[in-house]
Tab-separated table of C-alpha atoms and ligand atoms in Angstrom:
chain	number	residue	atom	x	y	z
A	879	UNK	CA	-13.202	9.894	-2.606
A	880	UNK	CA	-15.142	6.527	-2.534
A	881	UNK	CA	-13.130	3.693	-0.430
A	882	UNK	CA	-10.606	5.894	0.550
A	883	UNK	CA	-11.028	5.975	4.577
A	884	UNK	CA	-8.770	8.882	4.890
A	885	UNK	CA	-9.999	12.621	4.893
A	886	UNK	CA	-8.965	13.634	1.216
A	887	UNK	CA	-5.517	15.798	1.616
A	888	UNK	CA	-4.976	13.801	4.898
A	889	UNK	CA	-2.425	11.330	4.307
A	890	UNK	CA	0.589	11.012	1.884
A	891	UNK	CA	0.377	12.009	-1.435
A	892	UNK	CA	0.189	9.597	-4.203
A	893	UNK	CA	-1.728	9.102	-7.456
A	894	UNK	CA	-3.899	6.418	-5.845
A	895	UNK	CA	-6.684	7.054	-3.718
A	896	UNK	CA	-7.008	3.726	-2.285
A	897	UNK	CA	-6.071	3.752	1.575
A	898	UNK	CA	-3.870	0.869	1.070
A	899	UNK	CA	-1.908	1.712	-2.207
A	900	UNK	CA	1.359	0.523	-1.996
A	901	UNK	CA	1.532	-1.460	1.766
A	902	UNK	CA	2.737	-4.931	1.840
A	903	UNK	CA	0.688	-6.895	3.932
A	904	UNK	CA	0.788	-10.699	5.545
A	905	UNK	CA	-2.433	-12.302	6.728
A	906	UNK	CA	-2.024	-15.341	9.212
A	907	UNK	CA	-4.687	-18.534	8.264
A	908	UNK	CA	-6.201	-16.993	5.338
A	909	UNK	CA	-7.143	-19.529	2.966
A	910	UNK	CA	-10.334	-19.765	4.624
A	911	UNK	CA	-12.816	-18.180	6.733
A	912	UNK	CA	-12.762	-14.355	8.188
A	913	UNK	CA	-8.371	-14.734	7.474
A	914	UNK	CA	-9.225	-14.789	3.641
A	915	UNK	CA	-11.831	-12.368	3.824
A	916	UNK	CA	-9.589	-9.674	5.642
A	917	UNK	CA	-6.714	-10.494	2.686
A	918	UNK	CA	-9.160	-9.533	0.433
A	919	UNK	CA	-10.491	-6.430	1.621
A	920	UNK	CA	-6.607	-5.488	2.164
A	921	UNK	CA	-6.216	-6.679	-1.866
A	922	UNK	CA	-9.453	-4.227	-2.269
A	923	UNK	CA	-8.050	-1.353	-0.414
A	924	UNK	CA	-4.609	-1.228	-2.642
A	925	UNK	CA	-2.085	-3.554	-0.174
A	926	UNK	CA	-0.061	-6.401	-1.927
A	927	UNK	CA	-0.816	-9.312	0.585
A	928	UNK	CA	0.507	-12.485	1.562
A	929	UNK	CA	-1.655	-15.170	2.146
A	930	UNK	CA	-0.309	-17.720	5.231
A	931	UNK	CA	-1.782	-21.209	4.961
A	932	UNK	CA	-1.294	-23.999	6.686
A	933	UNK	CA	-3.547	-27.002	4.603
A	934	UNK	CA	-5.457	-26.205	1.913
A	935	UNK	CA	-2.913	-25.103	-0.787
A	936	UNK	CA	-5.460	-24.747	-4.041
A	937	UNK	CA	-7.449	-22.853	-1.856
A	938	UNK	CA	-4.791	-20.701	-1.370
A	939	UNK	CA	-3.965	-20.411	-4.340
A	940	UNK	CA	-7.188	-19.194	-5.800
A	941	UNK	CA	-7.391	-16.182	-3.589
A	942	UNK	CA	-3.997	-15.514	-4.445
A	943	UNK	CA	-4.949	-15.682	-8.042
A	944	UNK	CA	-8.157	-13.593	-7.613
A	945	UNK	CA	-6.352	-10.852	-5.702
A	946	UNK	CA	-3.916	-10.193	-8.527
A	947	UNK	CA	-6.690	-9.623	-10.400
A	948	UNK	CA	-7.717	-6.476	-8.395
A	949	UNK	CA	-4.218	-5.370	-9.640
A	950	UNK	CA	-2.118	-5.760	-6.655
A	951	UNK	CA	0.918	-8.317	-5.868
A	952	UNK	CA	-0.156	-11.766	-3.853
A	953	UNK	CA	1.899	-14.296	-2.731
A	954	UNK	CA	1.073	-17.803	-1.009
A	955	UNK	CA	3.031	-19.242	2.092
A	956	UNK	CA	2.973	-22.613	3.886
A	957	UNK	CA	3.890	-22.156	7.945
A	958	UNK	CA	2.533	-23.628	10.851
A	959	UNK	CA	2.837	-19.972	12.740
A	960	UNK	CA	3.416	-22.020	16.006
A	961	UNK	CA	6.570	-23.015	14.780
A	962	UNK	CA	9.475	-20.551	15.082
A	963	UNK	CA	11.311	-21.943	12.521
A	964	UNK	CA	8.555	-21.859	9.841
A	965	UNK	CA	7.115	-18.242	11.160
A	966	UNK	CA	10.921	-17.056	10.289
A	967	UNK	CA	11.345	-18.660	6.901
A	968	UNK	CA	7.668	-17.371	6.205
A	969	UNK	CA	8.990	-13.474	6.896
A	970	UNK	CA	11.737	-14.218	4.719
A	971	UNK	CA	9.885	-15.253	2.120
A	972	UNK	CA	6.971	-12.382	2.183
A	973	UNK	CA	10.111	-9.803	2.344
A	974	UNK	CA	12.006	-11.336	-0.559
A	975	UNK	CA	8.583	-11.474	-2.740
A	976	UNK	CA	7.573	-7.751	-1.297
A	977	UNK	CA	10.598	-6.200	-0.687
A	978	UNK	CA	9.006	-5.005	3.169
A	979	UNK	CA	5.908	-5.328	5.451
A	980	UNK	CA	3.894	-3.008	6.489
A	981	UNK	CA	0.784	-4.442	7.598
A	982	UNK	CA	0.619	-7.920	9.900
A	983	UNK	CA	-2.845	-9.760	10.522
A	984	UNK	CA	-2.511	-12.118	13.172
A	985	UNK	CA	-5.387	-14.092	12.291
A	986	UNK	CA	-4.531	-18.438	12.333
A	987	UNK	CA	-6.148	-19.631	15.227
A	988	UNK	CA	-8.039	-23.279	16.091
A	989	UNK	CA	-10.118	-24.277	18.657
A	990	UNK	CA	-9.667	-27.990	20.698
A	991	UNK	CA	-12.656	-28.226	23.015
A	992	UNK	CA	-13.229	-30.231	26.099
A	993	UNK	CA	-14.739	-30.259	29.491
A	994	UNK	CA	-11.514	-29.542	31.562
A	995	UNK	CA	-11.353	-32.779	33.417
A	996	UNK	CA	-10.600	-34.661	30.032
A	997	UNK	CA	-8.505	-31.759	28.350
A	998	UNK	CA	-5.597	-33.208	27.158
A	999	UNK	CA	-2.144	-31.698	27.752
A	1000	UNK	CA	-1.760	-31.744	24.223
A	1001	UNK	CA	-5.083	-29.780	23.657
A	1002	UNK	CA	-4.177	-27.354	25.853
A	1003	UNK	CA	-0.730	-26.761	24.504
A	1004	UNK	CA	-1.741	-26.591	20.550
A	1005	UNK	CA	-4.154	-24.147	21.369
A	1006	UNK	CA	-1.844	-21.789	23.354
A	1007	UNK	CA	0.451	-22.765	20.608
A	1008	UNK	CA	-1.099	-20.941	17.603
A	1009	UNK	CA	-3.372	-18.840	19.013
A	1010	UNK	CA	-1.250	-17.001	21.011
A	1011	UNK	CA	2.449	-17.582	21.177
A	1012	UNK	CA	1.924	-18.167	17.268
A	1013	UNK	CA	0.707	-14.512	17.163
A	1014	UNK	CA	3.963	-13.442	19.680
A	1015	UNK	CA	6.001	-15.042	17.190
A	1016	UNK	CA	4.668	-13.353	14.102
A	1017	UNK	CA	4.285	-10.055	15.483
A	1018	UNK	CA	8.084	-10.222	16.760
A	1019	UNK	CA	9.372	-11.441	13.161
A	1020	UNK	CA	6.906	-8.235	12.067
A	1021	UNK	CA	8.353	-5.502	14.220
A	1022	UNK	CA	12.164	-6.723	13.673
A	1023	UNK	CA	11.295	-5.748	9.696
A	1024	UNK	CA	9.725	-2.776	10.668
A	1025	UNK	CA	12.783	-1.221	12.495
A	1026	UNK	CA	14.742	-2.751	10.233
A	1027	UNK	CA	13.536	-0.539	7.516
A	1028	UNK	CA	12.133	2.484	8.984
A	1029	UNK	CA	9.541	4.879	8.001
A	1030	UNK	CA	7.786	4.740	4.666
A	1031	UNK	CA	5.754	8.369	5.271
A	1032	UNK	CA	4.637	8.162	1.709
A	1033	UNK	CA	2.767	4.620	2.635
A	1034	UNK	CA	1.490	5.581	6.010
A	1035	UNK	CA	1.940	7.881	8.762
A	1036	UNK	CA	2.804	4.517	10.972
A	1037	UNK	CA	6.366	2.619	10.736
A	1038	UNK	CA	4.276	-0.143	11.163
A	1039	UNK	CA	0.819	-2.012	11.896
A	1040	UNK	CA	-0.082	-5.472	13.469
A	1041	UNK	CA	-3.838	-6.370	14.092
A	1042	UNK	CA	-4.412	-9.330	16.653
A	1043	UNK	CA	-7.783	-11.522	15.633
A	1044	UNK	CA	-8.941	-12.125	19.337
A	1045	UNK	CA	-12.665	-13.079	20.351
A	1046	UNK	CA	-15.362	-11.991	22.136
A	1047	UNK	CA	-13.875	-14.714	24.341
A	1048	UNK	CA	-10.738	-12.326	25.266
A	1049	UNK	CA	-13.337	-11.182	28.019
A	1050	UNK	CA	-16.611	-13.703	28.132
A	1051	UNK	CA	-15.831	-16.631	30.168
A	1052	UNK	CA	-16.533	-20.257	27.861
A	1053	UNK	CA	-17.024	-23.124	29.660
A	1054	UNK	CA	-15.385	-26.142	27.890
A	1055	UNK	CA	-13.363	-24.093	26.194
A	1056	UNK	CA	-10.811	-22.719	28.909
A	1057	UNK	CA	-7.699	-23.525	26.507
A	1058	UNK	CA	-9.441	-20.989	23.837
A	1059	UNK	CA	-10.660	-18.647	26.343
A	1060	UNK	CA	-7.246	-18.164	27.892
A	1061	UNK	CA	-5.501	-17.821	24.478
A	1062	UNK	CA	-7.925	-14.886	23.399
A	1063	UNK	CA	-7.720	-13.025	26.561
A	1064	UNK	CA	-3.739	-13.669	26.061
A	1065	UNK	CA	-3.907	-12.132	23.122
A	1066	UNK	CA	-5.376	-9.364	24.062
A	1067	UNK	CA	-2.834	-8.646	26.957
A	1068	UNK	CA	0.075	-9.284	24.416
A	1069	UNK	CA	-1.599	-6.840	22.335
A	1070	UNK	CA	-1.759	-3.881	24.601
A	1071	UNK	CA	1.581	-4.535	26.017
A	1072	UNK	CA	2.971	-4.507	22.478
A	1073	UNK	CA	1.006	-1.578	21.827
A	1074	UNK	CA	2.356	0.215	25.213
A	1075	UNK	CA	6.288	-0.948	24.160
A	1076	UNK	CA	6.058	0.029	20.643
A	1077	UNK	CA	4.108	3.353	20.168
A	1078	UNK	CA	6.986	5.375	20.880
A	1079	UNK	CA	8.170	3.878	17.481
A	1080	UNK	CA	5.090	4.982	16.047
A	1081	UNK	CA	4.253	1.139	15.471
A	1082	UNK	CA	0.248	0.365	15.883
A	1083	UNK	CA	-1.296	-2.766	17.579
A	1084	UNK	CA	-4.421	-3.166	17.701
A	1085	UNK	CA	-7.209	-6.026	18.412
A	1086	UNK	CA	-10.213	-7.133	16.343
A	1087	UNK	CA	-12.445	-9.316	18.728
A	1088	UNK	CA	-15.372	-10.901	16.367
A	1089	UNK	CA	-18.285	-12.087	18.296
A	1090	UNK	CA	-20.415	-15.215	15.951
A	1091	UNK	CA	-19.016	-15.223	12.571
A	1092	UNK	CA	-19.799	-17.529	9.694
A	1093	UNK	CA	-17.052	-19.307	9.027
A	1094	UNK	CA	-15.911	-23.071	9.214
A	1095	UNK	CA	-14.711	-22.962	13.003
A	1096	UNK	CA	-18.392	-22.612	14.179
A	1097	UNK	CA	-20.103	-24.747	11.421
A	1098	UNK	CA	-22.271	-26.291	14.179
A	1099	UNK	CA	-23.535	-23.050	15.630
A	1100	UNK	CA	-24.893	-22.128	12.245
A	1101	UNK	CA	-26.105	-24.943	9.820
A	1102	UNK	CA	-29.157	-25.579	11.062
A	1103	UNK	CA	-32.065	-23.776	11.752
A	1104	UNK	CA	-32.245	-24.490	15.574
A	1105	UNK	CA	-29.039	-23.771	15.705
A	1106	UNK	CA	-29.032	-20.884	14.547
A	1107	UNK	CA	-32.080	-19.661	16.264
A	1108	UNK	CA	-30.276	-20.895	19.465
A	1109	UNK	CA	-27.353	-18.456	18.461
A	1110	UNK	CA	-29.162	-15.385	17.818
A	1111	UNK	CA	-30.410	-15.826	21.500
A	1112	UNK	CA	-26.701	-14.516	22.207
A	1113	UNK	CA	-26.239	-11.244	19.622
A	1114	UNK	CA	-28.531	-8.608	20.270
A	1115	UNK	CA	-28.324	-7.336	16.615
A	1116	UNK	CA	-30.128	-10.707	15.612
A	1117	UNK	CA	-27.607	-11.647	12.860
A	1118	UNK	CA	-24.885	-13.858	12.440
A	1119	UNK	CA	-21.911	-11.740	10.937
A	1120	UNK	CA	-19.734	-12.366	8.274
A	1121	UNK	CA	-16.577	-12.880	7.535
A	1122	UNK	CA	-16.563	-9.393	5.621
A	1123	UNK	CA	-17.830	-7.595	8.842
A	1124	UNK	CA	-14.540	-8.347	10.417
A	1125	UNK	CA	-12.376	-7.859	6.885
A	1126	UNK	CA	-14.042	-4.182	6.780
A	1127	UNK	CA	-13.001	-3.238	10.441
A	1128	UNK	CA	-9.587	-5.065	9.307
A	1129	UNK	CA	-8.862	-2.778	6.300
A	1130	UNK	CA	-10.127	0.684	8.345
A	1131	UNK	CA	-7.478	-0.380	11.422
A	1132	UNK	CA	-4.646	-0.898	8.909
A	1133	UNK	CA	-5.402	2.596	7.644
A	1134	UNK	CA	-4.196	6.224	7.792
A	1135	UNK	CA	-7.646	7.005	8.814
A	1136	UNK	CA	-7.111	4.896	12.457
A	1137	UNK	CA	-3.547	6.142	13.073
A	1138	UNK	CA	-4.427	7.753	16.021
A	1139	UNK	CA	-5.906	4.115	17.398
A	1140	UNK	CA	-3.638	1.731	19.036
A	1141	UNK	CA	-3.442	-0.900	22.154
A	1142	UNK	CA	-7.104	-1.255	21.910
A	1143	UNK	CA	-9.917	-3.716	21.110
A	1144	UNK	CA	-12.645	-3.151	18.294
A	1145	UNK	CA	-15.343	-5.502	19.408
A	1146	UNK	CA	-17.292	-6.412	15.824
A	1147	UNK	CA	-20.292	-9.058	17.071
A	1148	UNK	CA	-23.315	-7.540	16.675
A	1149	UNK	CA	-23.581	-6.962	20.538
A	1150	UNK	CA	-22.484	-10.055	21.983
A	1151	UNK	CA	-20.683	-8.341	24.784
A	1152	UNK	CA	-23.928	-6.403	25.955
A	1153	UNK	CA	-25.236	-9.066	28.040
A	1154	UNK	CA	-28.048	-10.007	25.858
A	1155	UNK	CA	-29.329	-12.026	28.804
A	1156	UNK	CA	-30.224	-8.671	30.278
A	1157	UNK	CA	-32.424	-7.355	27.063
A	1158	UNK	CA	-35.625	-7.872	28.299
A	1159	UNK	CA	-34.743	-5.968	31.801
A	1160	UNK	CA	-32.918	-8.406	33.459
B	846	NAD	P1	-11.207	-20.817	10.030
B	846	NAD	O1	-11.053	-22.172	10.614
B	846	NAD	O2	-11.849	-20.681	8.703
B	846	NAD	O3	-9.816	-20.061	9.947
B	846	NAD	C1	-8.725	-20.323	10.760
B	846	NAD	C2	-7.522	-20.392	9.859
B	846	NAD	O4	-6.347	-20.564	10.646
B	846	NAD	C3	-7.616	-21.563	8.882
B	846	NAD	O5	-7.293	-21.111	7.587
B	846	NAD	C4	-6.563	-22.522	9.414
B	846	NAD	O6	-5.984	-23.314	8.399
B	846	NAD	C5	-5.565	-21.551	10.003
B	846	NAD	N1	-4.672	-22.183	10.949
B	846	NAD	C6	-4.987	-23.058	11.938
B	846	NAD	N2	-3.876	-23.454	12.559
B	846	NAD	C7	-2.840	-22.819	11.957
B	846	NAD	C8	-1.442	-22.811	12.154
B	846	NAD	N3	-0.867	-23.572	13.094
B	846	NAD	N4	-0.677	-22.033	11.357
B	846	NAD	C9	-1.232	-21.282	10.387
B	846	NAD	N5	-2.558	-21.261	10.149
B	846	NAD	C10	-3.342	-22.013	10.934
B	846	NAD	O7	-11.988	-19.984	11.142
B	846	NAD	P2	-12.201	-18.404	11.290
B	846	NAD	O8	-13.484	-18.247	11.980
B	846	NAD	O9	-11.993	-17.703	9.998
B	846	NAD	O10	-11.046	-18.019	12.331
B	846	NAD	C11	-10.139	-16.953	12.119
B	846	NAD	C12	-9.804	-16.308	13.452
B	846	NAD	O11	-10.968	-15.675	13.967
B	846	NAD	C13	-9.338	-17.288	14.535
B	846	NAD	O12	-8.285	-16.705	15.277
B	846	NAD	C14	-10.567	-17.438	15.406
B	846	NAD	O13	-10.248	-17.796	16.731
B	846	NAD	C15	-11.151	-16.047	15.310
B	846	NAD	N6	-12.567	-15.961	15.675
B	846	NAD	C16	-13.532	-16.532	14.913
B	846	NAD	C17	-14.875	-16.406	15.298
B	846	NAD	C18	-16.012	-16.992	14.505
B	846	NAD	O14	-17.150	-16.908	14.966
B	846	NAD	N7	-15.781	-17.559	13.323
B	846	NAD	C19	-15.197	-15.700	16.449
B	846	NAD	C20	-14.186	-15.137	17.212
B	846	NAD	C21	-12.875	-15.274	16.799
């Protein structure tokens, strides 16, 4: 039963095997980077997904249209998710085109950076803004459908799931980057509180903290040589990852096969978080 993360027999029965087959799934900031990755390995794994953008239209659109070629619905939506009003029109929309959700990635996020004494007010409150009370807002609008429409037992054994993209820096102190820093470990504190309030309901939350990934927010850290030496200085496994790392973990989470996982953290960076300063002894 290739790709299928469940145990065969374990699970609801359906002539697909694909662990996602039939979920309707939104993915926050994924016209780029590890957001469009994760939509794709969703796509992969059977889920209709809607992509979230918030520039970058065309690029939107040609996930979208590569998606539907794996056979499964995909949809494109404009919302800043910091933005009540646009995180509300964009459930409306995903539910109209889908019918339901079952799956929300909170993934959008941004960093600002700045030694603290010349952070601006404004720095500080657009990175608060979408990284984390974007991801309160979206994962509110997600549980409302979720009760809303109850259990869908021949989709998944959970009414509902909601993964929260944190970072390695939801526990690693980053100097001049403290309005990043205190989003992530936000997140991860909305997360498990979410997780706490809601598993009675038999609705998952769970974390994805990526440690150095290739994408377009770390360009810097990557595109050169010294950089990148400099980098692998910090990740144990002496790799950068990629944005499919994360989209892998992202598409096991959302399954059957993790339904007995929730309020926790799945730290995917290579090591990061095992004090690589301390390899050598200490
Ligand atoms: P990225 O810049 O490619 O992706 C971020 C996406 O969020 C972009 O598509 C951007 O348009 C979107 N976005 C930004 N503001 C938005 C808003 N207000 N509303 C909706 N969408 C918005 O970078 P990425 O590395 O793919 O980042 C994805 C997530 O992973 C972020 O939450 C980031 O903090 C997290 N992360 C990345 C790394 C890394 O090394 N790349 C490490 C740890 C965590």
């Amino acid at each position: 039963m290739e790709g299928n993360f469940g145990r065969p027999g374990h699970g609801p029965a359906r002539g697909d095997a694909r662990p996602l087959y039939g979920q309707r799934a939104l993915v926050t900031g994924s016209s780029s980077g590890i957001g469009r990755a994760i939509a794709r390995a969703l796509a992969e794994a059977g889920a209709d997904v809607a992509l979230n953008y918030t520039r970058g239209e065309a690029a939107a659109e040609a996930a979208a249209a590569e998606f539907r070629d794996l056979g499964v619905r995909a949809v494109t939506v404009k919302a800043d998710v910091s933005r009540e009003d646009e995180v509300e029109a964009m459930f409306a929309h995903t539910i109209t085109a889908f019918g339901t959700l079952d799956i929300l990635v909170n993934n959008a996020g941004l960093q600002q950076d700045a030694p603290v004494e010349t952070m601006t007010l404004e720095q500080w409150n657009r990175v608060i803004g979408v990284n984390l009370t974007g991801q309160f807002l979206c994962a509110r609008a997600a549980v409302r459908e979720f009760k809303r429409r109850g259990p869908r037992p021949e989709v998944s054994r959970a009414l509902g799931k909601i993964i929260c993209v944190s970072s390695v820096h939801e526990i690693i102190p980053w100097a001049g980057h403290v309005n990043y820093a205190a989003s992530k470990g936000g997140v991860m504190l909305m997360m498990k509180t979410l997780a706490q309030e809601l598993a009675a309901d038999r609705i998952r939350v769970v974390g994805i903290a990526p440690g150095a990934i290739r994408t377009p927010i770390n360009r810097e850290a990557w595109e050169t040589p010294e950089a990148y030496a400099s980098l692998l200085k910090l990740v144990p496994y002496k790799r950068i990852g990629e944005p499919e790392d994360i989209a892998a973990a992202a598409a096991w989470l959302a399954s059957d096969a993790a339904d007995y996982i929730t309020g926790t953290t799945l730290f995917v960076d290579g090591g990061m978080t095992l004090y690589p300063g301390f390899e050598s002894g200490g």
